[in-house]
Protein backbone atom coordinates (compact mmCIF):
# COMPACT_ATOMS: atom_id res chain seq x y z
CA UNK A 1 0.00 0.00 0.00
CA UNK A 2 1.34 3.42 -0.98
CA UNK A 3 2.40 5.73 1.83
CA UNK A 4 2.92 9.51 1.47
CA UNK A 5 4.78 11.80 3.90
CA UNK A 6 4.99 15.57 3.48
CA UNK A 7 7.79 17.79 4.76
CA UNK A 8 9.04 21.35 4.34
CA UNK A 9 6.16 23.37 5.72
CA UNK A 10 6.49 26.22 8.17
CA UNK A 11 6.03 29.94 8.55
CA UNK A 12 7.12 32.61 6.12
CA UNK A 13 6.41 36.27 5.47
CA UNK A 14 4.33 37.39 2.52
CA UNK A 15 6.40 37.46 -0.64
CA UNK A 16 8.63 34.65 0.56
CA UNK A 17 9.09 31.10 -0.69
CA UNK A 18 8.80 27.57 0.63
CA UNK A 19 9.30 24.16 -0.95
CA UNK A 20 7.15 21.25 0.13
CA UNK A 21 8.31 17.68 -0.40
CA UNK A 22 6.35 14.46 -0.41
CA UNK A 23 8.08 11.10 -0.09
CA UNK A 24 6.21 8.16 -1.60
CA UNK A 25 6.85 4.57 -0.58
CA UNK A 26 5.24 1.15 -0.58
CA UNK A 27 4.27 0.95 -4.23
CA UNK A 28 5.88 -1.00 -7.05
CA UNK A 29 4.64 1.29 -9.84
CA UNK A 30 4.07 5.00 -10.39
CA UNK A 31 0.58 6.43 -9.87
CA UNK A 32 -1.24 8.03 -12.80
CA UNK A 33 -1.33 11.37 -10.96
CA UNK A 34 0.26 13.02 -7.98
CA UNK A 35 -1.14 16.25 -6.64
CA UNK A 36 -1.11 18.89 -3.95
CA UNK A 37 -4.22 19.99 -2.10
CA UNK A 38 -4.76 22.47 0.68
CA UNK A 39 -7.44 23.06 3.26
CA UNK A 40 -8.35 25.77 5.73
CA UNK A 41 -10.77 25.23 8.62
CA UNK A 42 -14.39 25.41 7.56
CA UNK A 43 -13.65 25.08 3.84
CA UNK A 44 -13.45 22.14 1.48
CA UNK A 45 -10.12 20.75 0.35
CA UNK A 46 -8.80 22.64 -2.69
CA UNK A 47 -6.80 20.98 -5.44
CA UNK A 48 -3.97 23.33 -6.42
CA UNK A 49 -1.57 21.35 -8.63
CA UNK A 50 -1.39 17.96 -10.31
CA UNK A 51 1.32 16.18 -12.29
CA UNK A 52 1.29 13.05 -14.42
CA UNK A 53 4.59 11.27 -13.63
CA UNK A 54 4.61 9.36 -16.91
CA UNK A 55 4.76 12.44 -19.18
CA UNK A 56 5.24 15.40 -16.85
CA UNK A 57 1.97 17.12 -17.74
CA UNK A 58 0.86 19.58 -15.08
CA UNK A 59 -2.21 21.59 -14.22
CA UNK A 60 -2.73 24.36 -11.67
CA UNK A 61 -5.60 26.06 -9.93
CA UNK A 62 -5.99 29.71 -10.91
CA UNK A 63 -5.26 30.73 -7.32
CA UNK A 64 -1.64 29.53 -7.57
CA UNK A 65 -0.88 29.66 -11.29
CA UNK A 66 2.36 31.50 -11.98
CA UNK A 67 3.48 31.31 -8.33
CA UNK A 68 3.61 27.58 -7.54
CA UNK A 69 5.43 24.82 -9.43
CA UNK A 70 4.78 21.11 -9.03
CA UNK A 71 7.51 18.64 -9.95
CA UNK A 72 8.42 15.04 -9.38
CA UNK A 73 11.65 13.05 -9.28
CA UNK A 74 10.57 9.61 -10.49
CA UNK A 75 13.96 8.08 -9.68
CA UNK A 76 13.55 8.66 -5.95
CA UNK A 77 9.75 8.78 -5.71
CA UNK A 78 9.61 12.37 -4.51
CA UNK A 79 6.99 15.01 -5.26
CA UNK A 80 7.67 18.72 -4.76
CA UNK A 81 5.76 21.97 -4.61
CA UNK A 82 7.83 25.13 -5.02
CA UNK A 83 5.80 28.04 -3.66
CA UNK A 84 6.96 31.55 -4.52
CA UNK A 85 5.50 34.98 -3.85
CA UNK A 86 3.44 33.53 -1.02
CA UNK A 87 0.39 35.42 0.18
CA UNK A 88 -1.47 35.30 3.52
CA UNK A 89 -4.35 33.56 1.76
CA UNK A 90 -2.01 30.65 1.00
CA UNK A 91 -2.07 29.79 4.70
CA UNK A 92 -3.48 26.27 4.96
CA UNK A 93 -2.81 22.63 5.72
CA UNK A 94 -1.18 21.18 2.61
CA UNK A 95 -1.58 17.56 1.53
CA UNK A 96 0.02 15.46 -1.16
CA UNK A 97 -2.11 12.83 -2.84
CA UNK A 98 -1.84 10.10 -5.43
CA UNK A 99 -4.20 8.05 -7.55
CA UNK A 100 -4.00 5.45 -10.30
CA UNK A 101 -7.08 6.28 -12.32
CA UNK A 102 -7.12 8.66 -15.36
CA UNK A 103 -9.86 10.79 -13.77
CA UNK A 104 -7.36 11.99 -11.15
CA UNK A 105 -6.24 14.75 -13.56
CA UNK A 106 -9.47 16.58 -12.80
CA UNK A 107 -7.90 17.58 -9.46
CA UNK A 108 -10.96 16.75 -7.37
CA UNK A 109 -10.25 15.54 -3.85
CA UNK A 110 -12.96 12.87 -4.10
CA UNK A 111 -10.99 11.17 -6.88
CA UNK A 112 -7.80 10.63 -4.89
CA UNK A 113 -7.43 7.57 -2.72
CA UNK A 114 -3.98 7.97 -1.16
CA UNK A 115 -3.15 10.93 1.08
CA UNK A 116 -0.35 12.22 3.24
CA UNK A 117 -0.95 13.38 6.78
CA UNK A 118 -0.77 17.08 5.89
CA UNK A 119 1.66 19.83 6.74
CA UNK A 120 1.01 23.41 7.86
CA UNK A 121 2.03 26.45 5.84
CA UNK A 122 1.53 29.85 7.46
CA UNK A 123 2.10 33.11 5.59
CA UNK A 124 2.17 36.30 7.65
CA UNK A 125 1.86 39.91 6.54
mmCIF file of N, CA and C in Angstrom:
data_model
loop_
_atom_site.group_PDB
_atom_site.id
_atom_site.type_symbol
_atom_site.label_atom_id
_atom_site.label_comp_id
_atom_site.label_asym_id
_atom_site.label_seq_id
_atom_site.Cartn_x
_atom_site.Cartn_y
_atom_site.Cartn_z
ATOM 1 N N UNK A 1 0.849 -1.185 0.000
ATOM 2 C CA UNK A 1 0.000 0.000 0.000
ATOM 3 C C UNK A 1 0.891 1.243 0.000
ATOM 4 N N UNK A 2 0.526 2.221 -0.853
ATOM 5 C CA UNK A 2 1.339 3.417 -0.975
ATOM 6 C C UNK A 2 1.200 4.294 0.257
ATOM 7 N N UNK A 3 2.327 4.887 0.641
ATOM 8 C CA UNK A 3 2.397 5.732 1.828
ATOM 9 C C UNK A 3 3.047 7.047 1.427
ATOM 10 N N UNK A 4 2.417 8.189 1.831
ATOM 11 C CA UNK A 4 2.921 9.509 1.466
ATOM 12 C C UNK A 4 3.239 10.309 2.720
ATOM 13 N N UNK A 5 4.381 10.984 2.740
ATOM 14 C CA UNK A 5 4.780 11.796 3.896
ATOM 15 C C UNK A 5 5.269 13.148 3.410
ATOM 16 N N UNK A 6 4.611 14.212 3.865
ATOM 17 C CA UNK A 6 4.991 15.570 3.479
ATOM 18 C C UNK A 6 6.038 16.127 4.437
ATOM 19 N N UNK A 7 6.831 17.064 3.935
ATOM 20 C CA UNK A 7 7.789 17.792 4.756
ATOM 21 C C UNK A 7 8.030 19.153 4.125
ATOM 22 N N UNK A 8 8.654 20.062 4.886
ATOM 23 C CA UNK A 8 9.042 21.349 4.342
ATOM 24 C C UNK A 8 8.117 22.503 4.656
ATOM 25 N N UNK A 9 7.059 22.260 5.377
ATOM 26 C CA UNK A 9 6.156 23.366 5.723
ATOM 27 C C UNK A 9 6.768 24.280 6.763
ATOM 28 N N UNK A 10 6.012 25.306 7.152
ATOM 29 C CA UNK A 10 6.487 26.216 8.171
ATOM 30 C C UNK A 10 5.859 27.580 8.012
ATOM 31 N N UNK A 11 6.531 28.573 8.582
ATOM 32 C CA UNK A 11 6.030 29.942 8.550
ATOM 33 C C UNK A 11 6.949 30.818 7.723
ATOM 34 N N UNK A 12 6.355 31.719 6.978
ATOM 35 C CA UNK A 12 7.124 32.611 6.118
ATOM 36 C C UNK A 12 6.356 33.930 5.989
ATOM 37 N N UNK A 13 7.073 35.000 5.698
ATOM 38 C CA UNK A 13 6.412 36.274 5.465
ATOM 39 C C UNK A 13 5.891 36.356 4.043
ATOM 40 N N UNK A 14 4.898 37.176 3.849
ATOM 41 C CA UNK A 14 4.332 37.388 2.519
ATOM 42 C C UNK A 14 5.429 37.802 1.550
ATOM 43 N N UNK A 15 5.374 37.217 0.360
ATOM 44 C CA UNK A 15 6.398 37.463 -0.640
ATOM 45 C C UNK A 15 7.527 36.453 -0.612
ATOM 46 N N UNK A 16 7.581 35.650 0.432
ATOM 47 C CA UNK A 16 8.630 34.653 0.563
ATOM 48 C C UNK A 16 8.326 33.364 -0.166
ATOM 49 N N UNK A 17 9.204 32.387 0.009
ATOM 50 C CA UNK A 17 9.093 31.104 -0.687
ATOM 51 C C UNK A 17 9.244 29.947 0.287
ATOM 52 N N UNK A 18 8.624 28.832 -0.076
ATOM 53 C CA UNK A 18 8.803 27.568 0.626
ATOM 54 C C UNK A 18 8.761 26.456 -0.410
ATOM 55 N N UNK A 19 9.423 25.347 -0.102
ATOM 56 C CA UNK A 19 9.300 24.163 -0.951
ATOM 57 C C UNK A 19 8.812 22.996 -0.108
ATOM 58 N N UNK A 20 7.678 22.449 -0.508
ATOM 59 C CA UNK A 20 7.148 21.252 0.131
ATOM 60 C C UNK A 20 7.665 20.017 -0.599
ATOM 61 N N UNK A 21 7.905 18.970 0.170
ATOM 62 C CA UNK A 21 8.309 17.683 -0.396
ATOM 63 C C UNK A 21 7.345 16.608 0.059
ATOM 64 N N UNK A 22 7.210 15.587 -0.759
ATOM 65 C CA UNK A 22 6.350 14.459 -0.415
ATOM 66 C C UNK A 22 7.085 13.181 -0.819
ATOM 67 N N UNK A 23 7.389 12.361 0.166
ATOM 68 C CA UNK A 23 8.075 11.098 -0.090
ATOM 69 C C UNK A 23 7.044 9.987 -0.232
ATOM 70 N N UNK A 24 7.131 9.258 -1.336
ATOM 71 C CA UNK A 24 6.206 8.157 -1.597
ATOM 72 C C UNK A 24 6.924 6.832 -1.425
ATOM 73 N N UNK A 25 6.263 5.886 -0.776
ATOM 74 C CA UNK A 25 6.854 4.568 -0.580
ATOM 75 C C UNK A 25 5.762 3.510 -0.574
ATOM 76 N N UNK A 26 6.175 2.256 -0.718
ATOM 77 C CA UNK A 26 5.237 1.151 -0.575
ATOM 78 C C UNK A 26 4.549 0.718 -1.846
ATOM 79 N N UNK A 27 4.907 1.328 -2.980
ATOM 80 C CA UNK A 27 4.269 0.950 -4.229
ATOM 81 C C UNK A 27 5.321 0.481 -5.229
ATOM 82 N N UNK A 28 4.939 -0.471 -6.061
ATOM 83 C CA UNK A 28 5.881 -1.001 -7.047
ATOM 84 C C UNK A 28 5.759 -0.319 -8.399
ATOM 85 N N UNK A 29 4.799 0.578 -8.569
ATOM 86 C CA UNK A 29 4.637 1.288 -9.835
ATOM 87 C C UNK A 29 4.202 2.719 -9.565
ATOM 88 N N UNK A 30 4.420 3.595 -10.556
ATOM 89 C CA UNK A 30 4.069 5.004 -10.388
ATOM 90 C C UNK A 30 2.566 5.191 -10.495
ATOM 91 N N UNK A 31 2.003 6.106 -9.717
ATOM 92 C CA UNK A 31 0.584 6.426 -9.874
ATOM 93 C C UNK A 31 0.339 7.177 -11.180
ATOM 94 N N UNK A 32 -0.904 7.256 -11.613
ATOM 95 C CA UNK A 32 -1.244 8.030 -12.803
ATOM 96 C C UNK A 32 -1.054 9.520 -12.526
ATOM 97 N N UNK A 33 -1.452 9.963 -11.345
ATOM 98 C CA UNK A 33 -1.329 11.367 -10.961
ATOM 99 C C UNK A 33 -0.762 11.487 -9.551
ATOM 100 N N UNK A 34 -0.060 12.586 -9.335
ATOM 101 C CA UNK A 34 0.257 13.022 -7.984
ATOM 102 C C UNK A 34 -0.121 14.492 -7.897
ATOM 103 N N UNK A 35 -0.586 14.909 -6.735
ATOM 104 C CA UNK A 35 -1.144 16.248 -6.639
ATOM 105 C C UNK A 35 -0.920 16.849 -5.257
ATOM 106 N N UNK A 36 -1.112 18.158 -5.209
ATOM 107 C CA UNK A 36 -1.115 18.889 -3.950
ATOM 108 C C UNK A 36 -2.488 19.509 -3.741
ATOM 109 N N UNK A 37 -2.981 19.373 -2.519
ATOM 110 C CA UNK A 37 -4.220 19.985 -2.102
ATOM 111 C C UNK A 37 -3.936 20.847 -0.877
ATOM 112 N N UNK A 38 -4.876 21.719 -0.558
ATOM 113 C CA UNK A 38 -4.760 22.472 0.683
ATOM 114 C C UNK A 38 -6.147 22.687 1.275
ATOM 115 N N UNK A 39 -6.166 22.903 2.571
ATOM 116 C CA UNK A 39 -7.442 23.062 3.259
ATOM 117 C C UNK A 39 -7.286 24.004 4.433
ATOM 118 N N UNK A 40 -8.267 24.899 4.559
ATOM 119 C CA UNK A 40 -8.353 25.767 5.732
ATOM 120 C C UNK A 40 -9.596 25.367 6.514
ATOM 121 N N UNK A 41 -9.611 25.628 7.806
ATOM 122 C CA UNK A 41 -10.767 25.225 8.623
ATOM 123 C C UNK A 41 -12.063 25.811 8.085
ATOM 124 N N UNK A 42 -13.084 24.956 7.998
ATOM 125 C CA UNK A 42 -14.387 25.410 7.557
ATOM 126 C C UNK A 42 -14.579 25.431 6.054
ATOM 127 N N UNK A 43 -13.539 25.087 5.302
ATOM 128 C CA UNK A 43 -13.650 25.077 3.843
ATOM 129 C C UNK A 43 -13.295 23.696 3.310
ATOM 130 N N UNK A 44 -13.748 23.432 2.092
ATOM 131 C CA UNK A 44 -13.452 22.143 1.482
ATOM 132 C C UNK A 44 -12.005 22.109 0.998
ATOM 133 N N UNK A 45 -11.493 20.912 0.816
ATOM 134 C CA UNK A 45 -10.118 20.748 0.352
ATOM 135 C C UNK A 45 -10.001 21.201 -1.103
ATOM 136 N N UNK A 46 -9.000 22.033 -1.369
ATOM 137 C CA UNK A 46 -8.799 22.641 -2.692
ATOM 138 C C UNK A 46 -7.628 21.986 -3.416
ATOM 139 N N UNK A 47 -7.878 21.500 -4.619
ATOM 140 C CA UNK A 47 -6.796 20.984 -5.440
ATOM 141 C C UNK A 47 -6.052 22.131 -6.080
ATOM 142 N N UNK A 48 -4.720 22.198 -5.906
ATOM 143 C CA UNK A 48 -3.971 23.328 -6.424
ATOM 144 C C UNK A 48 -2.993 22.962 -7.529
ATOM 145 N N UNK A 49 -2.514 21.732 -7.579
ATOM 146 C CA UNK A 49 -1.573 21.353 -8.626
ATOM 147 C C UNK A 49 -1.553 19.838 -8.779
ATOM 148 N N UNK A 50 -1.452 19.396 -10.025
ATOM 149 C CA UNK A 50 -1.390 17.956 -10.313
ATOM 150 C C UNK A 50 -0.341 17.722 -11.384
ATOM 151 N N UNK A 51 0.324 16.571 -11.305
ATOM 152 C CA UNK A 51 1.321 16.184 -12.291
ATOM 153 C C UNK A 51 1.111 14.719 -12.666
ATOM 154 N N UNK A 52 1.333 14.423 -13.941
ATOM 155 C CA UNK A 52 1.288 13.053 -14.424
ATOM 156 C C UNK A 52 2.727 12.567 -14.517
ATOM 157 N N UNK A 53 3.181 11.684 -13.639
ATOM 158 C CA UNK A 53 4.589 11.275 -13.630
ATOM 159 C C UNK A 53 5.074 10.692 -14.955
ATOM 160 N N UNK A 54 4.192 10.033 -15.673
ATOM 161 C CA UNK A 54 4.612 9.357 -16.909
ATOM 162 C C UNK A 54 5.082 10.354 -17.961
ATOM 163 N N UNK A 55 4.402 11.514 -18.109
ATOM 164 C CA UNK A 55 4.760 12.436 -19.183
ATOM 165 C C UNK A 55 5.058 13.845 -18.699
ATOM 166 N N UNK A 56 4.905 14.094 -17.408
ATOM 167 C CA UNK A 56 5.239 15.401 -16.854
ATOM 168 C C UNK A 56 4.181 16.472 -17.031
ATOM 169 N N UNK A 57 3.031 16.123 -17.592
ATOM 170 C CA UNK A 57 1.968 17.117 -17.743
ATOM 171 C C UNK A 57 1.540 17.652 -16.381
ATOM 172 N N UNK A 58 1.273 18.947 -16.331
ATOM 173 C CA UNK A 58 0.857 19.579 -15.076
ATOM 174 C C UNK A 58 -0.370 20.450 -15.298
ATOM 175 N N UNK A 59 -1.058 20.692 -14.198
ATOM 176 C CA UNK A 59 -2.208 21.588 -14.220
ATOM 177 C C UNK A 59 -2.275 22.281 -12.869
ATOM 178 N N UNK A 60 -2.695 23.575 -12.890
ATOM 179 C CA UNK A 60 -2.729 24.362 -11.671
ATOM 180 C C UNK A 60 -4.081 25.032 -11.474
ATOM 181 N N UNK A 61 -4.435 25.237 -10.222
ATOM 182 C CA UNK A 61 -5.596 26.064 -9.925
ATOM 183 C C UNK A 61 -5.239 27.520 -10.223
ATOM 184 N N UNK A 62 -6.236 28.305 -10.605
ATOM 185 C CA UNK A 62 -5.990 29.713 -10.905
ATOM 186 C C UNK A 62 -5.386 30.453 -9.721
ATOM 187 N N UNK A 63 -5.724 30.027 -8.523
ATOM 188 C CA UNK A 63 -5.264 30.725 -7.317
ATOM 189 C C UNK A 63 -3.750 30.653 -7.117
ATOM 190 N N UNK A 64 -3.092 29.686 -7.760
ATOM 191 C CA UNK A 64 -1.645 29.529 -7.565
ATOM 192 C C UNK A 64 -0.859 29.586 -8.874
ATOM 193 N N UNK A 65 -1.544 29.682 -9.991
ATOM 194 C CA UNK A 65 -0.881 29.661 -11.294
ATOM 195 C C UNK A 65 0.111 30.812 -11.399
ATOM 196 N N UNK A 66 1.325 30.491 -11.833
ATOM 197 C CA UNK A 66 2.361 31.502 -11.975
ATOM 198 C C UNK A 66 3.191 31.715 -10.712
ATOM 199 N N UNK A 67 2.736 31.161 -9.592
ATOM 200 C CA UNK A 67 3.480 31.309 -8.326
ATOM 201 C C UNK A 67 3.983 29.966 -7.800
ATOM 202 N N UNK A 68 3.245 28.910 -8.035
ATOM 203 C CA UNK A 68 3.609 27.584 -7.544
ATOM 204 C C UNK A 68 4.042 26.695 -8.704
ATOM 205 N N UNK A 69 4.964 25.776 -8.428
ATOM 206 C CA UNK A 69 5.429 24.824 -9.432
ATOM 207 C C UNK A 69 5.464 23.431 -8.826
ATOM 208 N N UNK A 70 4.756 22.504 -9.468
ATOM 209 C CA UNK A 70 4.781 21.108 -9.034
ATOM 210 C C UNK A 70 5.805 20.356 -9.870
ATOM 211 N N UNK A 71 6.539 19.455 -9.222
ATOM 212 C CA UNK A 71 7.513 18.642 -9.945
ATOM 213 C C UNK A 71 7.657 17.300 -9.238
ATOM 214 N N UNK A 72 8.241 16.362 -9.949
ATOM 215 C CA UNK A 72 8.416 15.036 -9.378
ATOM 216 C C UNK A 72 9.738 14.454 -9.847
ATOM 217 N N UNK A 73 10.441 13.792 -8.948
ATOM 218 C CA UNK A 73 11.649 13.053 -9.285
ATOM 219 C C UNK A 73 11.271 11.577 -9.245
ATOM 220 N N UNK A 74 11.027 11.002 -10.418
ATOM 221 C CA UNK A 74 10.571 9.613 -10.487
ATOM 222 C C UNK A 74 11.619 8.634 -9.965
ATOM 223 N N UNK A 75 12.889 8.999 -10.088
ATOM 224 C CA UNK A 75 13.964 8.083 -9.679
ATOM 225 C C UNK A 75 13.953 7.818 -8.179
ATOM 226 N N UNK A 76 13.534 8.821 -7.406
ATOM 227 C CA UNK A 76 13.551 8.657 -5.946
ATOM 228 C C UNK A 76 12.145 8.784 -5.342
ATOM 229 N N UNK A 77 11.141 8.749 -6.179
ATOM 230 C CA UNK A 77 9.748 8.780 -5.713
ATOM 231 C C UNK A 77 9.446 9.968 -4.807
ATOM 232 N N UNK A 78 9.863 11.154 -5.268
ATOM 233 C CA UNK A 78 9.608 12.371 -4.514
ATOM 234 C C UNK A 78 8.742 13.311 -5.339
ATOM 235 N N UNK A 79 7.821 13.976 -4.662
ATOM 236 C CA UNK A 79 6.987 15.010 -5.259
ATOM 237 C C UNK A 79 7.310 16.327 -4.555
ATOM 238 N N UNK A 80 7.324 17.420 -5.327
ATOM 239 C CA UNK A 80 7.672 18.720 -4.760
ATOM 240 C C UNK A 80 6.623 19.762 -5.121
ATOM 241 N N UNK A 81 6.551 20.798 -4.291
ATOM 242 C CA UNK A 81 5.757 21.974 -4.614
ATOM 243 C C UNK A 81 6.589 23.196 -4.228
ATOM 244 N N UNK A 82 7.098 23.884 -5.236
ATOM 245 C CA UNK A 82 7.826 25.131 -5.022
ATOM 246 C C UNK A 82 6.811 26.252 -4.965
ATOM 247 N N UNK A 83 6.788 26.972 -3.862
ATOM 248 C CA UNK A 83 5.804 28.037 -3.659
ATOM 249 C C UNK A 83 6.540 29.365 -3.536
ATOM 250 N N UNK A 84 6.328 30.240 -4.497
ATOM 251 C CA UNK A 84 6.963 31.553 -4.520
ATOM 252 C C UNK A 84 5.919 32.651 -4.389
ATOM 253 N N UNK A 85 6.391 33.835 -4.012
ATOM 254 C CA UNK A 85 5.498 34.985 -3.853
ATOM 255 C C UNK A 85 4.273 34.604 -3.010
ATOM 256 N N UNK A 86 4.528 34.012 -1.864
ATOM 257 C CA UNK A 86 3.442 33.532 -1.020
ATOM 258 C C UNK A 86 2.622 34.689 -0.469
ATOM 259 N N UNK A 87 1.331 34.422 -0.311
ATOM 260 C CA UNK A 87 0.390 35.415 0.183
ATOM 261 C C UNK A 87 -0.274 34.890 1.464
ATOM 262 N N UNK A 88 -0.792 35.772 2.303
ATOM 263 C CA UNK A 88 -1.468 35.300 3.522
ATOM 264 C C UNK A 88 -2.603 34.311 3.223
ATOM 265 N N UNK A 89 -3.260 34.478 2.094
ATOM 266 C CA UNK A 89 -4.352 33.562 1.761
ATOM 267 C C UNK A 89 -3.862 32.177 1.359
ATOM 268 N N UNK A 90 -2.559 31.994 1.243
ATOM 269 C CA UNK A 90 -2.006 30.653 1.004
ATOM 270 C C UNK A 90 -1.881 29.853 2.298
ATOM 271 N N UNK A 91 -2.133 30.492 3.421
ATOM 272 C CA UNK A 91 -2.070 29.792 4.701
ATOM 273 C C UNK A 91 -3.092 28.658 4.729
ATOM 274 N N UNK A 92 -2.611 27.446 4.994
ATOM 275 C CA UNK A 92 -3.482 26.268 4.957
ATOM 276 C C UNK A 92 -2.691 25.043 5.391
ATOM 277 N N UNK A 93 -3.417 23.944 5.553
ATOM 278 C CA UNK A 93 -2.807 22.633 5.720
ATOM 279 C C UNK A 93 -2.664 22.037 4.322
ATOM 280 N N UNK A 94 -1.458 21.677 3.948
ATOM 281 C CA UNK A 94 -1.181 21.182 2.606
ATOM 282 C C UNK A 94 -1.011 19.663 2.628
ATOM 283 N N UNK A 95 -1.625 19.013 1.635
ATOM 284 C CA UNK A 95 -1.576 17.561 1.527
ATOM 285 C C UNK A 95 -1.052 17.147 0.159
ATOM 286 N N UNK A 96 -0.254 16.097 0.114
ATOM 287 C CA UNK A 96 0.018 15.462 -1.164
ATOM 288 C C UNK A 96 -0.897 14.249 -1.315
ATOM 289 N N UNK A 97 -1.178 13.909 -2.553
ATOM 290 C CA UNK A 97 -2.113 12.835 -2.835
ATOM 291 C C UNK A 97 -1.697 12.127 -4.114
ATOM 292 N N UNK A 98 -2.152 10.885 -4.235
ATOM 293 C CA UNK A 98 -1.841 10.099 -5.434
ATOM 294 C C UNK A 98 -3.042 9.248 -5.801
ATOM 295 N N UNK A 99 -3.142 8.941 -7.096
ATOM 296 C CA UNK A 99 -4.202 8.048 -7.551
ATOM 297 C C UNK A 99 -3.766 7.382 -8.845
ATOM 298 N N UNK A 100 -4.397 6.255 -9.140
ATOM 299 C CA UNK A 100 -3.996 5.451 -10.296
ATOM 300 C C UNK A 100 -5.047 5.428 -11.398
ATOM 301 N N UNK A 101 -6.051 6.266 -11.299
ATOM 302 C CA UNK A 101 -7.085 6.279 -12.322
ATOM 303 C C UNK A 101 -6.974 7.553 -13.165
ATOM 304 N N UNK A 102 -7.264 7.492 -14.462
ATOM 305 C CA UNK A 102 -7.116 8.662 -15.355
ATOM 306 C C UNK A 102 -7.905 9.877 -14.894
ATOM 307 N N UNK A 103 -9.030 9.660 -14.202
ATOM 308 C CA UNK A 103 -9.861 10.786 -13.769
ATOM 309 C C UNK A 103 -9.160 11.661 -12.742
ATOM 310 N N UNK A 104 -8.053 11.214 -12.185
ATOM 311 C CA UNK A 104 -7.365 11.990 -11.153
ATOM 312 C C UNK A 104 -6.877 13.333 -11.688
ATOM 313 N N UNK A 105 -6.721 13.474 -12.995
ATOM 314 C CA UNK A 105 -6.238 14.747 -13.557
ATOM 315 C C UNK A 105 -7.254 15.864 -13.402
ATOM 316 N N UNK A 106 -8.481 15.521 -13.012
ATOM 317 C CA UNK A 106 -9.475 16.580 -12.803
ATOM 318 C C UNK A 106 -9.240 17.350 -11.507
ATOM 319 N N UNK A 107 -8.318 16.871 -10.678
ATOM 320 C CA UNK A 107 -7.899 17.581 -9.459
ATOM 321 C C UNK A 107 -9.053 17.748 -8.469
ATOM 322 N N UNK A 108 -9.906 16.747 -8.377
ATOM 323 C CA UNK A 108 -10.963 16.749 -7.370
ATOM 324 C C UNK A 108 -10.541 15.843 -6.224
ATOM 325 N N UNK A 109 -10.712 16.304 -5.008
ATOM 326 C CA UNK A 109 -10.255 15.538 -3.853
ATOM 327 C C UNK A 109 -10.964 14.193 -3.754
ATOM 328 N N UNK A 110 -12.203 14.119 -4.213
ATOM 329 C CA UNK A 110 -12.958 12.869 -4.097
ATOM 330 C C UNK A 110 -12.378 11.771 -4.977
ATOM 331 N N UNK A 111 -11.575 12.143 -5.969
ATOM 332 C CA UNK A 111 -10.987 11.171 -6.881
ATOM 333 C C UNK A 111 -9.774 10.473 -6.274
ATOM 334 N N UNK A 112 -9.080 11.140 -5.382
ATOM 335 C CA UNK A 112 -7.798 10.626 -4.886
ATOM 336 C C UNK A 112 -8.003 9.691 -3.703
ATOM 337 N N UNK A 113 -7.244 8.602 -3.730
ATOM 338 C CA UNK A 113 -7.430 7.565 -2.721
ATOM 339 C C UNK A 113 -6.279 7.468 -1.724
ATOM 340 N N UNK A 114 -5.131 8.046 -2.058
ATOM 341 C CA UNK A 114 -3.979 7.971 -1.156
ATOM 342 C C UNK A 114 -3.565 9.379 -0.759
ATOM 343 N N UNK A 115 -3.429 9.596 0.559
ATOM 344 C CA UNK A 115 -3.153 10.928 1.083
ATOM 345 C C UNK A 115 -2.028 10.899 2.109
ATOM 346 N N UNK A 116 -1.280 12.014 2.139
ATOM 347 C CA UNK A 116 -0.351 12.217 3.236
ATOM 348 C C UNK A 116 -1.090 12.729 4.455
ATOM 349 N N UNK A 117 -0.329 12.970 5.532
ATOM 350 C CA UNK A 117 -0.952 13.383 6.785
ATOM 351 C C UNK A 117 -1.197 14.886 6.839
ATOM 352 N N UNK A 118 -0.607 15.637 5.924
ATOM 353 C CA UNK A 118 -0.774 17.080 5.886
ATOM 354 C C UNK A 118 0.339 17.807 6.610
ATOM 355 N N UNK A 119 0.632 19.011 6.130
ATOM 356 C CA UNK A 119 1.665 19.832 6.742
ATOM 357 C C UNK A 119 1.223 21.293 6.681
ATOM 358 N N UNK A 120 1.488 22.035 7.760
ATOM 359 C CA UNK A 120 1.006 23.407 7.861
ATOM 360 C C UNK A 120 1.939 24.389 7.159
ATOM 361 N N UNK A 121 1.331 25.311 6.419
ATOM 362 C CA UNK A 121 2.033 26.452 5.839
ATOM 363 C C UNK A 121 1.317 27.710 6.337
ATOM 364 N N UNK A 122 2.086 28.613 6.931
ATOM 365 C CA UNK A 122 1.529 29.854 7.455
ATOM 366 C C UNK A 122 2.277 31.029 6.850
ATOM 367 N N UNK A 123 1.520 31.936 6.234
ATOM 368 C CA UNK A 123 2.105 33.110 5.595
ATOM 369 C C UNK A 123 1.605 34.345 6.340
ATOM 370 N N UNK A 124 2.526 35.119 6.879
ATOM 371 C CA UNK A 124 2.166 36.295 7.647
ATOM 372 C C UNK A 124 2.404 37.567 6.848
ATOM 373 N N UNK A 125 1.700 38.632 7.229
ATOM 374 C CA UNK A 125 1.864 39.914 6.537
ATOM 375 C C UNK A 125 3.086 40.654 7.059
#
